[in-house]
Amino acid sequence: MEDDSRPLLASEPTGESSYRGSTDSLDIKVKRPFHVEPRNIIADEPQERVSAEAAILNSRVHYYSKLTGSSDRLLSPPNHVIPRPEEIYIYSPLGTAFKVTSGDQSSKNPSIITIFAVWNTMMGTSILSIPWGIKQAGFTMGILILIFTGLLLLYSCYIVLKSPKSIPYINTSDWEFPDVCRYYFGKAGQWSSLFFSMVSLIGAMVVYWVLMSNFLFNSGQFIYNYAHNVNVSDNEFGTNGSDKVICPFPDVHPDTNSSSLFLVQIANNNTDDSSFAHWWSKTRTIPLYLIVLLLPLLCFRSASFFARFTFLGTISVIYLITLVTYKAIRLGFHLEFHWFDHTQFFVPEFRLLFPQLTGVLTLAFFIHNCIITLMKSNKHQENNVRDLSVAYLLVGLTYLYVGVLIFAAFPSPPISKECIEPNFLDNFPSSDVMVFVARAFLLFQMVTVYPLLGYLVRVQVMSQFFGNVYPSFCHVLLLNVLIVGAGVLMAMFYPNIGSIIRFSGATCGLALVFVFPALIHMISLHRQGTLTWPSAVFHSFLILLGIANLLAQFFM
């Protein structure tokens, strides 16, 4: 009886279960019902916008509301009349349904959790290519470009984050960036945003396939050499007797000394004749072996099982940072500054190959297609801009730390800085135990993340074309075969993750980082009458930067 006397929209806490607290988010002075009957809707074909059960429940609420005075709570609606949170909607006379958000903030994350969620999501395979990108741009220019690109993508991500809120008279609480693109550019904007989002996802899956082939090959090589007491240390170089580095492909680095080239060729000739090398090849067999494991995993209806292992990404990044720190301490710093001249062991500080780094960084700092979703879980929405800026700062510092330490600690001489590989783990021999642990850990992490990426591709593609995320097993199998085939071909014929990352990053970044955010921002300001010439020139310059970034990749 005590519960029956409590009002529907009480202003004070009632101590009820969480579902009653959801009504606290309504205006307690107006006491709105959970739907407004759409009597004024004019349409060619009438349709039932509110179920019969909801209409009856609404009538009861109206009844109790008429009986209850402003100060009399004895006739307030009892608990069984109050709808549950999933049933609470406000229907406008135009037929639009607005869901009432829960007043319980326990499901929201504090700022620190939101910041590290963004950091963890942005940290990916690109971190392995940052030292190579700095080498391509030059040490000094690489650091400057990394800072500049991070600030530029932070600003464009800020535009994406606030873009739904700049749309007036429409409830955009559940919108994502493709919805915003559709609002401003119609179907063309929606389909183009889908296409470029697919470029980023499929590009990441191709990079994953190349890296998984690499890690599986080196892990198997380590186990084989350890079991058969094979010593391949002749092609390893270092500044002391404990930590070694290698130049895996000295023939493509003409500045490497001839002795390392000869020793690597000897090692390759000795292993190519064995049956193990024939069946355990990084490019000929390993990419095919992965099909047996990963293709069935991609066909699962749900990827919820693999989502439980996302924490491995954070652990792997922390381990990589620890590994880089340890190697830098052991190897020491090896730097010489030659501003424009190329020497035998060192690269210039400023190089014309710097667009390769900008392409890599465009994907390394790319989180624009999911930033709105990540920030919705932030408990204090007013701190979104601050938390996003802190997350980008942490990402930039992580990239700087790894890139600078690997480049500076690379032992030159005896090996040229040109030997730094797109995957810096390739510069360490397969016999290195710490690197073996890193490769094994990253391999397991990528095996669990790869089906998640495939699930995201399936959801977006199938829902757009068929209106169903799982239309049939044959549809899903055909899509997965195409994705896996792209990864296998790249791993067999072009296993250069640096080039794959920079091309996919520059392609998806053209639309989702530069063109769409800049255009949306200018159109929004123009409709508000606040667009100025400096703002128009700056955002037009961003679009030109995105176009130049993509075109430059084809000339490097």
Coordinates of C-alpha atoms in Angstrom, one line a residue:
M1 CA 0.0 0.0 0.0
E2 CA 2.9 2.3 0.6
D3 CA 4.2 1.8 -2.9
D4 CA 0.7 2.6 -4.3
S5 CA 0.8 6.1 -2.7
R6 CA 4.0 7.2 -4.4
P7 CA 3.6 9.6 -7.3
L8 CA 4.5 8.7 -10.9
L9 CA 7.0 11.6 -11.3
A10 CA 8.3 12.2 -7.8
S11 CA 11.0 14.8 -7.4
E12 CA 12.6 13.1 -4.4
P13 CA 14.4 9.8 -4.4
T14 CA 12.1 6.9 -3.7
G15 CA 14.5 4.0 -3.2
E16 CA 12.8 2.0 -5.9
S17 CA 14.5 -0.3 -8.4
S18 CA 16.4 1.2 -11.3
Y19 CA 13.5 1.0 -13.7
R20 CA 11.4 3.4 -11.7
G21 CA 14.3 5.9 -11.7
S22 CA 14.0 6.2 -15.4
T23 CA 11.0 8.5 -15.1
D24 CA 13.1 11.0 -13.1
S25 CA 14.5 12.3 -16.4
L26 CA 11.1 13.6 -17.4
D27 CA 10.0 17.1 -16.6
I28 CA 8.4 16.8 -13.2
K29 CA 6.4 20.0 -13.5
V30 CA 4.8 19.1 -16.8
K31 CA 4.2 15.4 -15.9
R32 CA 4.3 14.3 -19.5
P33 CA 2.8 10.8 -20.3
F34 CA 4.9 8.2 -22.1
H35 CA 3.3 9.0 -25.4
V36 CA 1.1 11.7 -27.0
E37 CA -1.7 10.3 -29.1
P38 CA -1.0 11.1 -32.8
R39 CA -4.5 12.5 -33.5
N40 CA -3.1 15.3 -35.7
I41 CA -1.0 13.1 -38.0
I42 CA -2.0 13.5 -41.6
A43 CA -0.9 10.7 -44.0
D44 CA -2.1 9.0 -47.1
E45 CA -2.1 5.6 -45.4
P46 CA -3.0 5.4 -41.7
Q47 CA -0.7 3.2 -39.7
E48 CA -0.6 2.1 -36.1
R49 CA 2.1 4.1 -34.5
V50 CA 1.3 3.1 -30.9
S51 CA 0.3 -0.4 -29.8
A52 CA -3.1 -1.1 -28.3
E53 CA -1.4 -2.1 -25.0
A54 CA 0.5 1.2 -24.9
A55 CA -2.6 3.2 -25.6
I56 CA -4.5 1.5 -22.7
L57 CA -1.6 2.2 -20.4
N58 CA -1.5 5.8 -21.5
S59 CA -5.2 6.1 -20.8
R60 CA -4.6 4.9 -17.2
V61 CA -1.9 7.4 -16.7
H62 CA -4.2 10.2 -18.0
Y63 CA -6.9 9.0 -15.6
Y64 CA -4.6 9.1 -12.6
S65 CA -3.2 12.4 -13.7
K66 CA -6.7 14.0 -13.6
L67 CA -7.4 12.5 -10.2
T68 CA -4.2 13.7 -8.7
G69 CA -3.9 17.3 -7.5
S70 CA -0.7 19.3 -7.3
S71 CA -0.3 18.5 -3.6
D72 CA -2.4 15.4 -3.2
R73 CA -0.3 12.2 -3.7
L74 CA -2.9 9.7 -2.4
L75 CA -4.3 9.1 -5.9
S76 CA -0.9 8.9 -7.7
P77 CA -0.5 6.0 -10.2
P78 CA 0.6 2.7 -8.6
N79 CA 3.6 0.8 -9.8
H80 CA 1.8 -1.5 -12.1
V81 CA 0.7 1.4 -14.2
I82 CA 4.2 2.8 -14.7
P83 CA 5.8 1.5 -17.9
R84 CA 9.2 -0.1 -17.8
P85 CA 12.2 1.8 -19.3
E86 CA 12.2 0.0 -22.6
E87 CA 8.5 1.0 -23.0
I88 CA 8.9 4.7 -22.2
Y89 CA 8.7 6.8 -25.4
I90 CA 7.3 10.2 -26.1
Y91 CA 5.5 10.4 -29.4
S92 CA 5.2 13.8 -30.9
P93 CA 2.1 14.7 -33.0
L94 CA 4.3 14.3 -36.1
G95 CA 4.8 10.7 -35.3
T96 CA 8.4 10.8 -34.1
A97 CA 9.3 8.7 -31.1
F98 CA 11.8 9.9 -28.5
K99 CA 13.1 7.4 -26.0
V100 CA 13.3 8.6 -22.4
T101 CA 16.9 8.2 -21.2
S102 CA 17.5 6.6 -17.8
G103 CA 18.3 8.9 -14.9
D104 CA 20.6 6.2 -13.5
Q105 CA 24.2 7.1 -14.4
S106 CA 25.7 4.0 -13.0
S107 CA 26.2 2.6 -16.5
K108 CA 28.2 5.6 -17.6
N109 CA 32.0 5.7 -17.4
P110 CA 34.1 8.3 -15.7
S111 CA 36.5 10.4 -17.7
I112 CA 39.5 8.3 -17.0
I113 CA 37.8 5.2 -18.4
T114 CA 36.6 7.0 -21.5
I115 CA 40.1 8.4 -22.2
F116 CA 41.7 5.0 -22.0
A117 CA 38.9 3.5 -24.1
V118 CA 39.7 5.9 -26.9
W119 CA 43.4 5.3 -26.4
N120 CA 43.0 1.6 -26.5
T121 CA 40.7 1.7 -29.6
M122 CA 43.1 4.0 -31.5
M123 CA 46.2 1.9 -30.7
G124 CA 46.5 -0.7 -33.4
T125 CA 49.0 -2.2 -35.8
S126 CA 50.1 1.2 -37.0
I127 CA 52.4 1.5 -33.9
L128 CA 54.6 -1.2 -35.5
S129 CA 55.2 1.1 -38.5
I130 CA 55.9 4.4 -36.8
P131 CA 59.7 3.9 -36.6
W132 CA 59.7 3.1 -40.3
G133 CA 57.6 6.2 -41.1
I134 CA 60.0 8.4 -39.1
K135 CA 62.9 6.9 -41.1
Q136 CA 61.1 7.7 -44.4
A137 CA 60.5 11.3 -43.4
G138 CA 63.7 11.9 -41.5
F139 CA 64.2 12.1 -37.8
T140 CA 63.5 15.8 -37.2
M141 CA 60.8 16.1 -39.9
G142 CA 59.2 12.8 -38.7
I143 CA 58.7 14.2 -35.2
L144 CA 57.3 17.5 -36.5
I145 CA 54.9 15.7 -38.8
L146 CA 53.7 13.4 -36.1
I147 CA 52.8 16.3 -33.8
F148 CA 51.2 18.3 -36.6
T149 CA 49.2 15.4 -37.9
G150 CA 48.0 14.5 -34.4
L151 CA 46.7 18.0 -33.9
L152 CA 45.0 18.2 -37.3
L153 CA 43.2 14.9 -36.8
L154 CA 42.2 15.9 -33.3
Y155 CA 40.5 18.9 -34.7
S156 CA 38.7 17.0 -37.4
C157 CA 37.6 14.4 -34.8
Y158 CA 36.2 17.2 -32.7
I159 CA 34.2 18.3 -35.7
V160 CA 32.8 14.8 -36.1
L161 CA 32.0 14.5 -32.4
K162 CA 29.9 17.7 -32.3
S163 CA 28.4 17.3 -35.8
P164 CA 25.1 15.6 -34.6
K165 CA 24.4 18.4 -32.1
S166 CA 24.7 21.1 -34.7
I167 CA 21.6 19.8 -36.5
P168 CA 18.5 21.7 -35.3
Y169 CA 14.9 20.4 -34.7
I170 CA 15.9 16.7 -35.0
N171 CA 16.6 14.2 -32.3
T172 CA 20.2 13.0 -33.1
S173 CA 20.9 11.2 -29.9
D174 CA 21.2 7.9 -31.6
W175 CA 22.9 9.1 -34.8
E176 CA 26.4 8.1 -36.0
F177 CA 28.6 10.0 -38.5
P178 CA 27.1 8.2 -41.6
D179 CA 23.7 9.5 -40.5
V180 CA 25.1 13.0 -40.3
C181 CA 26.6 12.5 -43.8
R182 CA 23.2 11.4 -45.1
Y183 CA 21.5 14.4 -43.6
Y184 CA 23.9 16.8 -45.3
F185 CA 24.7 15.0 -48.6
G186 CA 21.8 12.6 -49.1
K187 CA 22.3 9.0 -50.3
A188 CA 25.6 9.9 -51.8
G189 CA 27.0 10.9 -48.5
Q190 CA 25.7 7.8 -46.8
W191 CA 27.1 5.4 -49.4
S192 CA 30.4 7.2 -49.7
S193 CA 30.9 7.2 -46.0
L194 CA 30.1 3.5 -46.0
F195 CA 32.6 2.9 -48.7
F196 CA 35.4 4.7 -47.0
S197 CA 34.6 3.1 -43.7
M198 CA 34.9 -0.3 -45.5
V199 CA 38.3 0.8 -46.9
S200 CA 39.6 1.4 -43.3
L201 CA 38.2 -1.9 -41.9
I202 CA 39.2 -4.1 -44.8
G203 CA 42.6 -2.4 -45.0
A204 CA 43.0 -3.2 -41.3
M205 CA 42.0 -6.8 -41.9
V206 CA 44.6 -7.1 -44.7
V207 CA 47.3 -5.7 -42.5
Y208 CA 46.2 -8.2 -39.8
W209 CA 46.6 -11.1 -42.2
V210 CA 50.1 -10.0 -43.2
L211 CA 51.1 -9.6 -39.6
M212 CA 49.6 -12.9 -38.5
S213 CA 51.5 -14.6 -41.3
N214 CA 54.6 -12.9 -40.1
F215 CA 54.2 -13.7 -36.4
L216 CA 53.2 -17.3 -37.1
F217 CA 56.2 -17.8 -39.3
N218 CA 58.7 -16.3 -36.8
S219 CA 57.1 -18.1 -33.9
G220 CA 57.4 -21.4 -35.7
Q221 CA 60.9 -20.6 -36.8
F222 CA 61.9 -19.9 -33.1
I223 CA 60.4 -23.3 -32.0
Y224 CA 62.1 -25.2 -34.8
N225 CA 65.5 -23.6 -34.3
Y226 CA 65.3 -24.2 -30.5
A227 CA 64.3 -27.8 -30.9
H228 CA 67.0 -28.5 -33.5
N229 CA 69.8 -26.3 -32.0
V230 CA 70.0 -24.3 -35.1
N231 CA 72.3 -21.2 -34.8
V232 CA 71.5 -18.4 -37.2
S233 CA 73.4 -15.7 -35.4
D234 CA 75.9 -15.0 -38.2
N235 CA 73.6 -12.4 -39.8
E236 CA 72.9 -10.6 -36.5
F237 CA 74.6 -7.3 -35.5
G238 CA 74.6 -5.2 -32.4
T239 CA 76.7 -3.0 -30.2
N240 CA 77.2 -5.6 -27.5
G241 CA 77.1 -9.3 -27.1
S242 CA 73.5 -9.7 -25.8
D243 CA 71.1 -7.7 -28.0
K244 CA 71.2 -8.2 -31.7
V245 CA 69.3 -6.7 -34.7
I246 CA 69.2 -7.8 -38.3
C247 CA 68.6 -6.3 -41.7
P248 CA 66.2 -8.9 -43.2
F249 CA 66.4 -7.5 -46.8
P250 CA 69.8 -5.9 -47.3
D251 CA 69.6 -6.1 -51.1
V252 CA 66.8 -3.5 -51.1
H253 CA 68.9 -1.2 -48.8
P254 CA 72.0 -0.4 -50.9
D255 CA 73.7 1.5 -48.1
T256 CA 74.0 -1.6 -46.0
N257 CA 77.5 -3.0 -45.8
S258 CA 78.3 -5.9 -48.1
S259 CA 79.2 -8.3 -45.2
S260 CA 75.7 -8.3 -43.8
L261 CA 74.3 -8.9 -47.3
F262 CA 76.6 -11.9 -47.8
L263 CA 75.8 -13.4 -44.4
V264 CA 72.0 -13.1 -44.9
Q265 CA 72.3 -14.7 -48.4
I266 CA 74.3 -17.6 -46.9
A267 CA 71.7 -18.1 -44.2
N268 CA 68.9 -18.0 -46.7
N269 CA 70.7 -20.5 -49.0
N270 CA 71.2 -22.9 -46.0
T271 CA 67.6 -22.9 -45.0
D272 CA 65.9 -22.9 -48.4
D273 CA 66.9 -26.4 -49.1
S274 CA 65.4 -28.0 -46.0
S275 CA 61.9 -29.5 -46.1
F276 CA 60.9 -27.3 -43.1
A277 CA 61.6 -24.2 -45.1
H278 CA 59.6 -25.6 -48.0
W279 CA 56.5 -26.1 -45.9
W280 CA 57.0 -23.3 -43.5
S281 CA 57.4 -20.2 -45.8
K282 CA 56.3 -16.7 -44.8
T283 CA 54.8 -15.9 -48.2
R284 CA 54.1 -19.3 -49.9
T285 CA 52.4 -21.4 -47.2
I286 CA 51.7 -19.6 -44.0
P287 CA 49.0 -17.2 -45.5
L288 CA 47.2 -20.3 -46.7
Y289 CA 47.4 -22.1 -43.4
L290 CA 45.6 -19.3 -41.7
I291 CA 42.5 -19.8 -43.9
V292 CA 41.7 -23.1 -42.0
L293 CA 41.6 -21.2 -38.7
L294 CA 40.1 -17.8 -39.5
L295 CA 37.6 -18.4 -42.3
P296 CA 35.3 -20.5 -40.0
L297 CA 35.6 -17.9 -37.2
L298 CA 34.4 -15.2 -39.6
C299 CA 31.1 -17.1 -40.3
F300 CA 30.0 -17.0 -36.7
R301 CA 26.6 -15.3 -36.3
S302 CA 27.8 -13.3 -33.3
A303 CA 31.2 -12.0 -32.4
S304 CA 30.4 -11.5 -28.7
F305 CA 32.8 -14.4 -27.7
F306 CA 35.8 -12.6 -29.3
A307 CA 34.8 -9.3 -27.8
R308 CA 35.8 -10.7 -24.4
F309 CA 39.5 -10.6 -25.5
T310 CA 39.7 -6.9 -26.4
F311 CA 41.6 -6.3 -23.2
L312 CA 44.6 -8.1 -24.8
G313 CA 45.1 -5.0 -27.0
T314 CA 46.0 -2.9 -23.9
I315 CA 48.3 -5.6 -22.6
S316 CA 50.1 -6.0 -25.9
V317 CA 50.7 -2.3 -26.2
I318 CA 52.1 -2.1 -22.7
Y319 CA 54.3 -5.1 -23.4
L320 CA 55.6 -3.4 -26.6
I321 CA 56.4 -0.2 -24.7
T322 CA 58.3 -2.3 -22.2
L323 CA 60.1 -4.2 -24.9
V324 CA 61.1 -1.0 -26.7
T325 CA 62.4 0.6 -23.4
Y326 CA 64.5 -2.5 -22.6
K327 CA 66.0 -2.7 -26.1
A328 CA 66.8 1.1 -26.1
I329 CA 68.6 0.7 -22.8
R330 CA 70.6 -2.3 -24.0
L331 CA 71.5 -0.9 -27.4
G332 CA 72.0 2.8 -26.5
F333 CA 71.4 5.8 -28.8
H334 CA 73.0 6.0 -32.3
L335 CA 72.3 9.4 -33.9
E336 CA 74.1 11.7 -36.3
F337 CA 72.4 14.8 -37.7
H338 CA 72.8 15.3 -41.4
W339 CA 70.1 17.8 -42.5
F340 CA 69.9 17.1 -46.2
D341 CA 72.8 14.7 -47.0
H342 CA 72.5 11.0 -47.1
T343 CA 75.4 9.0 -45.5
Q344 CA 76.3 5.3 -45.4
F345 CA 74.6 4.6 -42.1
F346 CA 72.3 7.6 -41.4
V347 CA 69.4 9.2 -43.2
P348 CA 68.8 13.0 -43.7
E349 CA 66.7 14.9 -41.2
F350 CA 64.4 16.1 -43.9
R351 CA 63.4 13.7 -46.7
L352 CA 61.0 14.0 -49.7
L353 CA 59.5 10.7 -48.7
F354 CA 57.6 12.3 -45.8
P355 CA 54.1 11.7 -47.3
Q356 CA 54.6 8.0 -46.5
L357 CA 54.5 9.0 -42.8
T358 CA 51.5 11.2 -43.2
G359 CA 49.6 8.3 -44.8
V360 CA 50.5 6.0 -41.9
L361 CA 49.6 8.6 -39.3
T362 CA 46.2 9.2 -40.9
L363 CA 45.2 5.7 -40.1
A364 CA 47.2 5.7 -36.8
F365 CA 45.1 8.6 -35.4
F366 CA 41.9 7.5 -37.1
I367 CA 38.9 6.9 -34.8
H368 CA 36.4 9.2 -36.5
N369 CA 33.9 6.4 -37.5
C370 CA 33.3 5.4 -33.8
I371 CA 34.2 8.4 -31.7
I372 CA 30.5 9.4 -31.3
T373 CA 29.7 5.9 -29.9
L374 CA 32.6 5.9 -27.5
M375 CA 31.8 9.3 -26.1
K376 CA 28.2 8.5 -25.5
S377 CA 29.2 6.4 -22.5
N378 CA 31.1 9.3 -20.8
K379 CA 29.3 10.2 -17.6
H380 CA 30.1 13.9 -17.9
Q381 CA 29.2 14.9 -21.4
E382 CA 30.4 18.4 -20.8
N383 CA 34.0 17.1 -20.6
N384 CA 33.9 15.3 -24.0
V385 CA 36.2 17.7 -25.7
R386 CA 38.7 17.7 -22.9
D387 CA 38.7 13.9 -22.6
L388 CA 39.1 13.5 -26.4
S389 CA 42.1 15.9 -26.3
V390 CA 43.7 14.0 -23.5
A391 CA 43.2 10.7 -25.3
Y392 CA 44.9 12.1 -28.5
L393 CA 47.7 13.4 -26.3
L394 CA 48.3 10.0 -24.9
V395 CA 48.2 8.4 -28.3
G396 CA 50.6 10.9 -29.7
L397 CA 53.0 10.4 -26.8
T398 CA 52.9 6.7 -27.2
Y399 CA 53.7 6.9 -31.0
L400 CA 56.5 9.4 -30.3
Y401 CA 58.0 7.2 -27.6
V402 CA 58.0 4.0 -29.6
G403 CA 59.1 5.7 -32.9
V404 CA 61.9 7.8 -31.4
L405 CA 63.4 5.1 -29.3
I406 CA 63.4 2.5 -32.0
F407 CA 64.9 4.9 -34.5
A408 CA 67.5 6.3 -32.1
A409 CA 68.5 2.9 -30.7
F410 CA 68.9 1.2 -34.0
P411 CA 72.7 0.3 -34.1
S412 CA 74.2 2.4 -36.9
P413 CA 76.9 1.5 -37.6
P414 CA 77.2 -1.4 -38.3
I415 CA 73.8 -1.3 -39.9
S416 CA 72.3 1.6 -41.8
K417 CA 69.1 3.2 -40.6
E418 CA 67.6 2.4 -44.0
C419 CA 67.3 -1.2 -42.7
I420 CA 64.4 -0.2 -40.3
E421 CA 61.5 -2.3 -41.5
P422 CA 57.8 -1.4 -41.7
N423 CA 57.3 -3.8 -38.9
F424 CA 60.1 -3.0 -36.5
L425 CA 59.8 -6.5 -34.9
D426 CA 61.3 -7.8 -38.1
N427 CA 64.6 -6.1 -37.2
F428 CA 65.0 -8.5 -34.3
P429 CA 66.1 -12.1 -34.9
S430 CA 63.6 -15.0 -34.4
S431 CA 65.9 -16.3 -31.7
D432 CA 65.1 -13.3 -29.5
V433 CA 63.0 -14.6 -26.6
M434 CA 61.4 -11.3 -25.7
V435 CA 60.5 -10.6 -29.3
F436 CA 59.1 -14.2 -29.6
V437 CA 56.8 -13.5 -26.6
A438 CA 55.7 -10.3 -28.2
R439 CA 55.0 -12.0 -31.6
A440 CA 53.1 -14.9 -29.9
F441 CA 51.0 -12.5 -27.8
L442 CA 50.2 -10.2 -30.8
L443 CA 49.3 -13.3 -32.9
F444 CA 46.7 -14.5 -30.3
Q445 CA 45.3 -11.0 -29.9
M446 CA 44.9 -10.6 -33.7
V447 CA 43.3 -14.0 -34.1
T448 CA 40.6 -12.7 -31.6
V449 CA 40.3 -9.2 -33.1
Y450 CA 40.1 -10.3 -36.8
P451 CA 36.6 -11.9 -36.4
L452 CA 35.4 -8.7 -34.7
L453 CA 36.6 -6.6 -37.7
G454 CA 34.9 -9.1 -40.1
Y455 CA 31.7 -8.8 -38.1
L456 CA 31.7 -5.0 -38.4
V457 CA 32.2 -5.3 -42.1
R458 CA 29.4 -7.8 -42.4
V459 CA 27.0 -5.7 -40.3
Q460 CA 27.5 -2.6 -42.4
V461 CA 27.5 -4.2 -45.8
M462 CA 24.7 -6.7 -45.3
S463 CA 22.4 -4.2 -43.5
Q464 CA 22.9 -1.7 -46.3
F465 CA 22.3 -4.1 -49.2
F466 CA 19.9 -6.7 -47.7
G467 CA 18.5 -5.1 -44.6
N468 CA 19.7 -8.0 -42.5
V469 CA 23.1 -8.5 -40.9
Y470 CA 22.9 -12.3 -41.6
P471 CA 20.7 -12.8 -44.7
S472 CA 22.0 -16.4 -45.3
F473 CA 25.1 -18.5 -44.8
C474 CA 26.0 -18.3 -48.5
H475 CA 25.9 -14.5 -48.5
V476 CA 28.2 -14.3 -45.4
L477 CA 30.5 -17.0 -46.8
L478 CA 30.9 -15.2 -50.1
L479 CA 31.7 -11.9 -48.3
N480 CA 34.2 -13.6 -46.0
V481 CA 35.9 -15.4 -48.9
L482 CA 36.5 -12.0 -50.7
I483 CA 37.9 -10.5 -47.5
V484 CA 40.2 -13.4 -46.8
G485 CA 41.3 -13.6 -50.4
A486 CA 42.4 -10.0 -50.3
G487 CA 44.5 -10.7 -47.2
V488 CA 46.0 -13.9 -48.6
L489 CA 47.0 -12.2 -51.9
M490 CA 48.6 -9.3 -50.1
A491 CA 50.5 -11.6 -47.7
M492 CA 51.8 -13.7 -50.5
F493 CA 52.7 -11.0 -53.1
Y494 CA 53.0 -7.7 -51.3
P495 CA 53.6 -8.2 -47.5
N496 CA 54.6 -4.6 -46.9
I497 CA 52.3 -3.4 -44.0
G498 CA 53.8 0.1 -44.2
S499 CA 52.5 0.7 -47.8
I500 CA 49.2 -1.0 -47.0
I501 CA 48.6 1.2 -44.0
R502 CA 49.6 4.4 -45.7
F503 CA 47.4 3.7 -48.8
S504 CA 44.3 2.7 -46.8
G505 CA 44.9 5.5 -44.3
A506 CA 45.1 8.1 -47.0
T507 CA 42.1 6.8 -48.8
C508 CA 39.7 6.6 -45.9
G509 CA 41.1 9.7 -44.4
L510 CA 40.3 11.7 -47.6
A511 CA 36.6 11.4 -46.9
L512 CA 36.2 10.7 -43.2
V513 CA 39.0 12.9 -41.8
F514 CA 39.3 15.8 -44.2
V515 CA 36.5 16.3 -46.8
F516 CA 33.3 15.4 -44.9
P517 CA 34.1 17.0 -41.5
A518 CA 35.3 20.2 -43.2
L519 CA 32.3 20.4 -45.5
I520 CA 29.8 19.6 -42.7
H521 CA 31.4 22.3 -40.5
M522 CA 31.2 24.9 -43.2
I523 CA 27.7 24.1 -44.2
S524 CA 26.6 24.2 -40.6
L525 CA 28.2 27.6 -40.0
H526 CA 26.7 28.9 -43.3
R527 CA 23.2 27.9 -42.3
Q528 CA 23.7 29.6 -38.9
G529 CA 25.0 32.7 -40.7
T530 CA 28.3 32.6 -38.8
L531 CA 30.7 31.3 -41.5
T532 CA 33.7 33.7 -41.9
W533 CA 36.2 33.9 -44.7
P534 CA 39.2 32.8 -42.5
S535 CA 37.2 29.7 -41.4
A536 CA 36.2 28.9 -45.0
V537 CA 39.8 29.3 -46.2
F538 CA 41.1 27.1 -43.4
H539 CA 38.6 24.3 -43.9
S540 CA 39.1 24.4 -47.7
F541 CA 42.8 24.0 -47.0
L542 CA 42.0 20.9 -45.0
I543 CA 40.2 19.4 -48.0
L544 CA 43.2 20.2 -50.2
L545 CA 45.5 18.5 -47.6
G546 CA 43.5 15.3 -47.7
I547 CA 43.6 15.2 -51.6
A548 CA 47.3 15.9 -51.6
N549 CA 47.9 13.3 -49.0
L550 CA 46.2 10.6 -51.1
L551 CA 47.8 11.6 -54.4
A552 CA 51.3 11.8 -52.9
Q553 CA 51.1 8.1 -51.9
F554 CA 51.3 7.1 -55.6
F555 CA 54.5 9.0 -56.2
M556 CA 56.5 7.7 -53.3

